[in-house]
């Protein structure tokens, strides 16, 4: 049985294909059309899913969309009626959504096939149920607390659920305009980070600040009985209904979220190209602090209502790895399973798996135990990309390749590491990564000057052999998808200085042999040479979506100052080029 899951006309459009309950392939459209956070129709992603499954569209049995414009309609109408200015917007969105509801016609049209030959049944699943499904149906547990939170989706910003067997049973929803995601976005915008997806950057700025504004910012969020409410005086626009606009080219534009009240309290908003002042850092600190307070408050309530220690979580805010790292000490939850594609691309997997298990009542299968669900490329295709790019290279067997790359990393070279299937979700996890020495003082500056050009305050991440995690970090819960930040042990900070953030933390990826044998071996060889079971891992890209194809990798290698590129069995170095 073939189920195609999609997220369409929403940020991070994507597709996933599930065959007899197993996720065969999943990809965000941005990796294929190269438009970051593309929010249009995922035509290329759907085609890639079908190609990977060796199927044609007429063989698909079900299509599941992680969006249901009819969900929570009563609340939407109530909100619009109580805010006359919101009414035209609601009507416009209703009309647009009606036009987009005919999935059969949309897909047939995009893939240029006859809609009459398509047998699939359509399913529309509410946004946050799809988020929770994307975590719960992939986790190893028969029973878990389900949690999803983000800016908004289908008029909801937060959902709590009790997940058991095949079912996700909703316990509570927080409706717009109350949204923890919008709160975060609002403060990020105020301090000059105005692009969709900038929130993750500002998380790195927070520890540079101090506790100057926590009390004042806390006034924006009222916590009560396991719920929260925003003080709307501080906000202009909120949520996907009017806080965010999908432009005709599929890019996302954020409306101004903060109101004049913020300006009265904190002064002029920071100009995006202006200097980052102490005020901005302190606001970032307070924002992260308040966010965590609300998050833990909600999780404690969820635990009270479910009584389990296992948490299955997704939604864009679940990418807040700093908060995730602290939840073990601030809530009774002891185990987390967070969907690696916690943002909206993950809806494709959630909608497909929910259809399989809950709608069609098929039994749970094995858990999702790695995130390598994207495309891979044959050796001839990779070799052709190197030749076409005019790059000199050598072909090496596995052992010598690992030795050569580990040697390069050990001597301080920056190496592109392109292997196997591309990662699903926003993090590079050792298949589309740039790897470097984690213990060289200047490595962060070298990476930024030569390739990444990231903001000075953003840390780079460590990939660590799973069995060494507790020697280096103060917490041993695995972080296979780079979704937890933990303190680095004092004795190890010098050894990891290039990945040790200003607050002595690291957003680690725990690497096990079962999840990625080749990457695991690379780190082991590096450890043999240096004594450090860790490499610095940053995504393989330069201000663009992470590279997907060998051609994009070769192109990135040529245009940046990367020292070497290990792509499949081939090794190219700048000194030979
Ligand atoms: Fe979402």
XYZ file of C-alpha atoms and ligand atoms in Angstrom:
578
model
C 0.000 0.000 0.000
C 1.406 3.332 -1.075
C 0.662 6.525 0.810
C 1.959 9.881 -0.330
C 2.148 12.535 2.376
C 2.450 16.184 1.443
C 2.842 19.636 2.939
C 1.774 22.172 0.341
C 1.140 25.895 0.078
C 2.692 26.297 3.472
C 6.263 26.991 4.538
C 8.714 24.121 3.973
C 6.586 22.333 1.383
C 7.566 18.670 1.211
C 6.572 15.145 0.275
C 7.095 11.713 1.802
C 6.151 8.272 0.584
C 5.176 5.422 2.876
C 5.005 1.870 1.576
C 3.230 -0.665 3.794
C 3.944 1.527 6.803
C 7.611 2.106 6.094
C 8.941 5.541 5.150
C 10.713 4.929 1.848
C 11.711 8.480 0.989
C 11.092 12.030 2.176
C 12.333 15.414 1.015
C 11.596 19.118 1.299
C 10.982 20.956 -1.957
C 13.672 23.541 -1.097
C 16.392 20.928 -1.598
C 15.227 20.360 -5.159
C 14.181 23.806 -6.376
C 16.849 25.526 -4.232
C 14.465 28.135 -2.757
C 14.897 28.177 1.025
C 11.719 27.341 2.995
C 9.796 27.162 -0.303
C 6.101 27.234 0.503
C 4.408 26.512 -2.824
C 3.419 23.173 -4.291
C 6.001 20.381 -3.799
C 5.978 19.152 -7.389
C 9.615 18.033 -7.522
C 9.434 16.418 -4.081
C 6.374 14.367 -5.089
C 8.093 13.232 -8.281
C 11.237 12.316 -6.318
C 9.122 10.261 -3.888
C 7.472 8.368 -6.729
C 10.825 7.748 -8.437
C 12.328 6.440 -5.193
C 9.407 4.060 -4.682
C 9.544 2.999 -8.345
C 5.884 3.913 -8.668
C 3.681 6.078 -10.806
C 0.977 8.362 -9.502
C -1.817 5.998 -10.532
C -0.376 3.374 -8.184
C -0.699 5.601 -5.120
C -3.532 4.440 -2.842
C -3.806 7.425 -0.510
C -2.669 11.031 -0.481
C -2.537 12.673 2.929
C -2.145 16.417 3.446
C -0.958 17.821 6.776
C -3.439 20.650 6.685
C -7.188 20.839 7.150
C -8.743 24.201 6.452
C -12.019 23.048 8.030
C -10.381 22.262 11.347
C -11.197 24.714 14.147
C -13.364 26.710 11.776
C -15.685 27.837 14.541
C -12.759 29.389 16.428
C -11.484 31.099 13.287
C -14.876 32.636 12.588
C -15.304 33.714 16.219
C -11.917 35.390 16.145
C -12.636 37.176 12.875
C -16.051 38.342 14.098
C -14.583 39.763 17.281
C -11.886 41.597 15.304
C -13.584 43.302 12.368
C -10.231 44.045 10.742
C -9.515 40.309 10.485
C -12.657 39.513 8.529
C -11.488 40.319 4.980
C -8.344 38.312 5.639
C -10.346 35.317 6.809
C -12.574 35.447 3.743
C -9.567 35.728 1.441
C -7.878 32.754 3.087
C -11.080 30.680 2.944
C -11.369 31.344 -0.765
C -7.738 30.479 -1.352
C -8.012 27.309 0.673
C -11.103 26.209 -1.207
C -9.168 26.576 -4.446
C -6.360 24.466 -3.031
C -8.491 21.710 -1.649
C -8.757 19.698 -4.836
C -5.573 17.748 -4.297
C -6.278 15.364 -7.178
C -6.421 18.199 -9.694
C -3.395 19.933 -8.189
C -1.177 16.860 -8.327
C -2.398 15.736 -11.754
C -1.795 19.194 -13.083
C 1.666 19.531 -11.539
C 2.818 16.115 -12.741
C 1.001 16.440 -16.068
C -1.079 13.274 -15.796
C -4.771 12.583 -16.396
C -6.654 13.037 -13.076
C -9.194 10.407 -14.097
C -6.600 7.650 -13.952
C -5.814 8.370 -10.289
C -7.363 6.030 -7.739
C -6.065 7.542 -4.512
C -8.245 8.603 -1.612
C -7.583 12.039 -0.148
C -7.104 12.738 3.529
C -6.745 16.095 5.247
C -5.248 16.070 8.689
C -5.100 18.983 11.086
C -1.646 20.589 11.193
C -0.698 19.787 14.782
C -2.059 16.253 14.725
C 0.241 15.724 11.750
C 3.160 17.152 13.758
C 2.479 14.865 16.719
C 1.932 11.909 14.378
C 5.326 12.607 12.773
C 6.934 11.999 16.153
C 4.710 9.410 17.790
C 4.416 6.939 14.903
C 8.211 7.073 14.484
C 9.084 6.595 18.157
C 9.794 3.220 19.765
C 7.048 3.434 22.416
C 3.544 1.987 22.529
C 2.445 4.875 24.705
C 3.698 8.461 24.876
C 2.742 12.037 25.600
C 2.425 13.943 22.326
C 3.335 17.620 22.091
C 3.455 20.044 19.194
C 4.085 23.794 19.163
C 4.968 26.374 16.557
C 3.817 29.757 15.190
C 0.506 28.426 13.997
C -1.190 25.842 11.844
C -4.914 25.454 11.223
C -5.486 28.223 13.794
C -3.715 26.362 16.566
C -0.263 27.029 18.045
C 0.049 24.233 20.585
C -1.391 20.769 20.946
C -1.174 18.200 23.705
C -2.086 14.592 23.126
C -2.090 11.193 24.682
C -0.715 8.680 22.214
C -1.368 5.002 22.638
C -1.282 2.092 20.213
C -2.544 3.359 16.894
C -4.223 6.494 18.189
C -3.348 10.097 18.874
C -5.958 11.369 21.303
C -6.055 15.157 21.572
C -6.063 16.498 25.127
C -5.814 20.215 24.511
C -5.256 22.917 21.913
C -4.062 26.497 22.316
C -5.734 28.626 19.657
C -4.468 31.751 17.955
C -3.700 34.490 18.692
C -1.875 32.849 21.616
C 1.304 31.395 20.183
C 4.695 30.745 21.680
C 6.199 30.628 18.191
C 4.788 34.080 17.416
C 6.160 35.406 20.687
C 9.636 34.222 19.706
C 9.289 35.577 16.175
C 8.107 38.943 17.488
C 11.167 39.466 19.694
C 13.502 38.180 16.955
C 12.030 40.723 14.559
C 12.401 43.468 17.122
C 16.115 42.770 17.430
C 16.563 42.765 13.673
C 16.060 39.164 12.577
C 13.135 39.446 10.252
C 13.392 36.503 7.913
C 11.318 33.363 8.169
C 13.462 30.827 10.014
C 15.764 33.355 11.720
C 14.617 32.204 15.165
C 17.242 29.463 15.280
C 19.983 32.047 14.816
C 18.816 34.223 17.690
C 18.784 31.206 20.009
C 22.599 31.319 19.673
C 22.656 34.989 20.693
C 20.647 34.466 23.895
C 23.501 33.225 26.141
C 25.492 36.398 25.405
C 22.796 38.363 27.225
C 21.875 38.654 30.872
C 18.804 38.817 33.048
C 17.854 42.457 32.471
C 14.461 42.108 30.827
C 13.114 38.734 31.989
C 10.603 40.327 34.361
C 9.394 42.816 31.775
C 9.116 40.300 28.945
C 7.329 37.895 31.252
C 4.438 40.341 31.330
C 3.698 39.480 27.715
C 2.831 35.890 28.580
C 0.320 34.973 31.200
C 0.697 31.412 32.490
C -2.267 29.723 34.092
C -3.408 26.171 34.733
C -1.217 24.530 32.132
C -2.049 27.082 29.454
C -0.748 30.474 28.350
C -2.102 33.715 26.978
C -0.304 36.520 25.173
C -0.818 40.149 25.996
C -1.806 41.348 22.541
C -0.789 44.936 23.231
C 2.734 43.939 22.245
C 1.772 42.449 18.891
C 0.709 43.638 15.476
C 0.194 40.542 13.387
C 0.122 36.924 14.434
C 0.259 33.462 12.996
C -0.108 32.200 9.459
C -3.407 34.017 9.063
C -1.920 37.472 9.032
C 1.596 37.231 10.418
C 3.004 35.489 7.398
C 2.457 35.800 3.688
C 3.147 33.231 1.000
C 4.372 35.127 -2.064
C 3.591 33.934 -5.603
C 7.167 32.632 -6.032
C 6.756 30.366 -2.995
C 8.909 32.417 -0.640
C 7.600 33.412 2.778
C 7.376 36.985 3.988
C 6.845 37.845 7.634
C 4.653 40.779 8.578
C 5.831 43.059 11.368
C 4.875 41.240 14.571
C 5.828 43.784 17.240
C 3.677 46.764 18.150
C 4.546 50.285 19.226
C 4.261 49.088 22.818
C 7.564 47.239 22.358
C 9.153 50.441 21.074
C 7.842 52.388 24.074
C 9.311 49.854 26.451
C 12.600 48.967 24.793
C 13.398 51.814 22.428
C 13.813 51.671 18.668
C 13.945 48.230 17.064
C 17.374 47.189 15.863
C 18.164 47.792 12.223
C 19.043 44.402 10.646
C 22.403 45.728 9.490
C 23.063 47.676 12.664
C 25.325 46.723 15.515
C 24.064 44.206 18.061
C 23.946 46.018 21.375
C 23.776 44.818 24.969
C 20.029 45.606 24.830
C 19.538 43.185 21.932
C 21.502 40.430 23.654
C 19.565 40.916 26.875
C 16.295 40.775 24.969
C 17.393 37.557 23.266
C 18.235 36.139 26.686
C 14.875 37.138 28.141
C 13.020 35.779 25.112
C 14.667 32.354 25.415
C 14.147 32.402 29.190
C 10.416 33.180 28.931
C 9.994 30.677 26.113
C 11.490 27.948 28.286
C 9.292 28.879 31.253
C 6.147 28.485 29.180
C 7.417 25.309 27.521
C 8.173 23.614 30.846
C 4.881 24.800 32.304
C 3.024 23.179 29.403
C 5.096 20.002 29.556
C 4.507 19.623 33.287
C 0.785 19.908 32.641
C 1.045 17.360 29.829
C 2.854 14.984 32.136
C 0.210 15.456 34.812
C -2.468 14.533 32.298
C -0.729 11.552 30.709
C 1.375 10.121 33.528
C 4.064 8.826 31.160
C 7.761 9.680 31.020
C 8.055 9.376 27.256
C 7.568 12.479 25.139
C 7.015 12.446 21.348
C 7.394 15.966 20.038
C 7.424 18.045 16.855
C 6.462 21.490 15.530
C 8.824 24.315 14.591
C 9.457 25.285 18.229
C 10.646 21.732 18.936
C 13.803 22.781 17.045
C 14.648 24.849 20.135
C 17.419 22.496 21.129
C 18.400 24.625 24.139
C 14.963 24.149 25.699
C 14.976 20.461 24.704
C 18.283 19.929 26.504
C 16.866 21.300 29.753
C 13.529 19.522 29.804
C 14.912 16.487 31.625
C 15.760 18.601 34.662
C 12.681 20.846 34.485
C 9.934 18.289 33.820
C 9.304 14.656 34.777
C 9.864 13.476 31.182
C 12.810 11.091 30.952
C 12.860 10.169 27.265
C 12.188 12.251 24.181
C 11.686 11.327 20.570
C 11.712 14.470 18.480
C 10.984 14.271 14.775
C 14.192 15.372 13.000
C 12.020 17.345 10.563
C 10.228 19.019 13.466
C 9.294 22.010 11.278
C 6.543 21.950 8.716
C 8.275 19.696 6.202
C 7.662 16.972 8.783
C 3.905 17.262 8.224
C 4.285 15.097 5.115
C 5.502 12.137 7.165
C 2.995 12.775 9.945
C 0.007 12.915 7.608
C 1.084 9.746 5.757
C 1.728 7.711 8.921
C -1.479 8.903 10.581
C -3.410 7.716 7.546
C -1.709 4.336 7.706
C -2.116 3.700 11.433
C -5.119 5.694 12.597
C -7.329 5.923 9.501
C -6.536 2.521 7.986
C -5.890 0.886 11.354
C -2.682 -0.813 10.277
C -0.341 -2.031 13.026
C 2.655 0.002 14.215
C 5.942 -1.017 12.628
C 9.553 -0.483 13.486
C 10.543 2.942 14.666
C 12.204 5.514 12.413
C 15.807 5.073 13.472
C 17.678 7.364 11.150
C 17.051 10.523 9.148
C 18.714 9.506 5.886
C 15.540 9.492 3.822
C 16.607 11.639 0.872
C 18.239 10.843 -2.467
C 21.586 9.173 -3.054
C 23.672 9.173 -6.187
C 25.605 6.517 -8.053
C 29.379 6.491 -8.327
C 29.287 7.217 -12.106
C 27.008 10.224 -11.509
C 29.355 11.575 -8.827
C 32.412 11.034 -11.006
C 30.691 12.804 -13.886
C 29.918 15.778 -11.626
C 33.611 16.036 -10.689
C 34.681 15.792 -14.333
C 32.118 18.352 -15.491
C 33.257 20.683 -12.730
C 36.856 20.348 -13.926
C 37.964 19.067 -10.515
C 40.990 16.772 -10.154
C 40.298 13.817 -7.857
C 41.473 10.431 -6.676
C 39.390 7.323 -6.059
C 40.058 5.615 -2.744
C 38.814 2.483 -1.031
C 36.854 2.973 2.177
C 39.779 2.510 4.608
C 42.236 4.832 2.827
C 39.484 7.429 2.278
C 38.693 7.528 6.005
C 42.414 7.768 6.840
C 42.962 10.590 4.369
C 39.952 12.615 5.503
C 40.717 12.107 9.197
C 44.308 13.270 8.517
C 42.998 16.389 6.831
C 40.637 17.202 9.677
C 43.409 16.565 12.192
C 45.707 19.066 10.497
C 43.004 21.732 10.420
C 41.624 21.399 6.906
C 37.962 22.049 6.208
C 36.434 19.130 4.337
C 33.170 18.692 2.492
C 31.738 15.270 3.322
C 29.090 14.108 0.857
C 28.023 10.490 1.318
C 24.958 8.274 0.886
C 21.385 9.467 1.258
C 20.636 13.096 2.073
C 19.248 13.921 5.508
C 15.562 14.616 6.124
C 15.039 17.736 8.238
C 17.069 20.924 8.649
C 20.221 19.414 10.165
C 23.163 17.925 8.295
C 23.932 14.671 10.108
C 27.068 13.437 8.435
C 25.930 12.843 4.865
C 25.784 16.431 3.575
C 28.184 17.947 6.085
C 31.304 20.040 6.260
C 33.580 18.526 8.878
C 36.457 20.099 10.761
C 38.619 19.863 13.900
C 36.569 20.668 17.036
C 39.586 21.628 19.126
C 41.325 24.380 17.156
C 40.829 27.874 18.533
C 40.518 29.605 15.181
C 38.301 27.010 13.485
C 35.059 28.938 13.916
C 36.553 32.037 12.302
C 38.152 29.980 9.549
C 34.825 28.354 8.679
C 33.016 31.668 8.687
C 35.637 33.478 6.661
C 36.027 30.744 4.093
C 32.559 29.269 3.663
C 29.720 29.830 6.030
C 29.691 33.594 6.694
C 27.384 33.109 9.624
C 26.698 35.600 12.387
C 29.615 35.710 14.838
C 27.442 34.565 17.735
C 26.261 31.303 16.196
C 28.046 28.190 17.444
C 29.114 25.204 15.378
C 27.975 21.774 16.410
C 29.828 18.654 17.528
C 29.204 15.115 16.282
C 30.300 12.693 18.988
C 30.581 8.914 19.101
C 27.519 7.946 21.140
C 29.480 5.825 23.617
C 31.643 8.829 24.575
C 28.799 11.277 25.102
C 28.695 11.155 28.888
C 32.474 11.651 29.137
C 32.125 14.936 27.283
C 28.600 16.155 28.089
C 26.711 16.510 31.340
C 23.720 14.592 30.011
C 23.600 11.171 28.448
C 20.172 11.147 26.768
C 21.016 10.572 23.101
C 20.698 13.436 20.629
C 20.840 11.602 17.303
C 19.265 14.443 15.305
C 21.139 17.372 16.862
C 18.072 18.510 18.764
C 19.484 18.794 22.281
C 21.987 21.249 23.735
C 23.899 20.058 26.801
C 26.692 21.484 28.935
C 30.152 20.347 27.967
C 32.105 18.992 30.924
C 34.644 21.482 32.253
C 37.579 19.151 31.688
C 36.712 18.752 28.006
C 35.994 22.342 26.996
C 39.510 23.073 25.771
C 39.472 19.920 23.658
C 36.189 21.069 22.086
C 36.891 24.817 21.990
C 35.622 25.283 18.420
C 32.202 23.851 19.313
C 32.001 25.094 22.904
C 29.474 27.932 22.977
C 29.812 30.997 25.207
C 27.741 29.256 27.915
C 29.867 26.087 27.673
C 27.243 24.101 25.801
C 27.120 22.204 22.547
C 24.271 21.192 20.256
C 25.493 17.680 19.807
C 24.758 14.879 17.402
C 25.268 11.496 19.059
C 26.530 9.202 16.321
C 26.032 5.461 16.511
C 27.305 2.819 14.135
C 23.737 1.600 13.553
C 22.603 5.010 12.355
C 25.512 5.968 10.135
C 28.341 3.410 9.881
C 30.583 5.443 7.573
C 30.367 8.684 9.554
C 30.860 6.738 12.781
C 34.027 5.194 11.350
C 35.315 8.573 10.216
C 35.020 9.951 13.755
C 36.665 6.810 15.133
C 39.650 7.180 12.822
C 39.884 10.862 13.798
C 39.784 9.813 17.452
C 42.632 7.333 16.868
C 44.748 10.158 15.456
C 43.885 12.903 17.956
C 42.322 11.295 21.025
C 39.088 13.250 20.423
C 35.931 11.232 19.594
C 34.289 14.318 18.122
C 34.284 16.248 14.839
C 32.819 19.655 14.137
C 29.841 19.214 11.826
C 28.178 22.001 9.900
C 25.828 21.777 6.977
C 27.243 21.509 3.458
C 26.100 24.806 1.954
C 26.940 28.447 1.580
C 23.896 30.644 2.247
C 21.578 28.321 0.313
C 19.591 25.174 1.079
C 21.894 22.282 2.017
C 23.415 20.714 -1.111
C 21.475 17.749 -2.450
C 23.208 16.597 -5.653
C 26.884 15.921 -6.394
C 26.847 18.810 -8.876
C 25.786 21.228 -6.122
C 28.463 19.836 -3.807
C 31.184 20.216 -6.452
C 29.983 23.719 -7.211
C 30.076 24.686 -3.516
C 33.581 23.176 -3.231
C 34.794 25.209 -6.204
C 33.332 28.545 -5.215
C 34.276 28.476 -1.523
C 37.595 28.031 0.236
C 36.984 24.466 1.321
C 40.267 22.546 1.523
C 38.967 19.187 0.390
C 35.906 17.356 -0.796
C 35.218 13.698 -0.018
C 32.326 12.741 -2.236
C 31.437 9.071 -2.449
C 34.769 7.263 -2.865
C 36.432 10.286 -4.458
C 38.701 12.781 -2.805
C 39.491 16.174 -4.253
C 41.773 18.698 -2.602
C 42.179 22.403 -3.254
C 45.938 22.039 -3.436
C 45.550 19.761 -6.444
C 42.996 22.058 -8.051
Fe 3.888 23.680 12.089
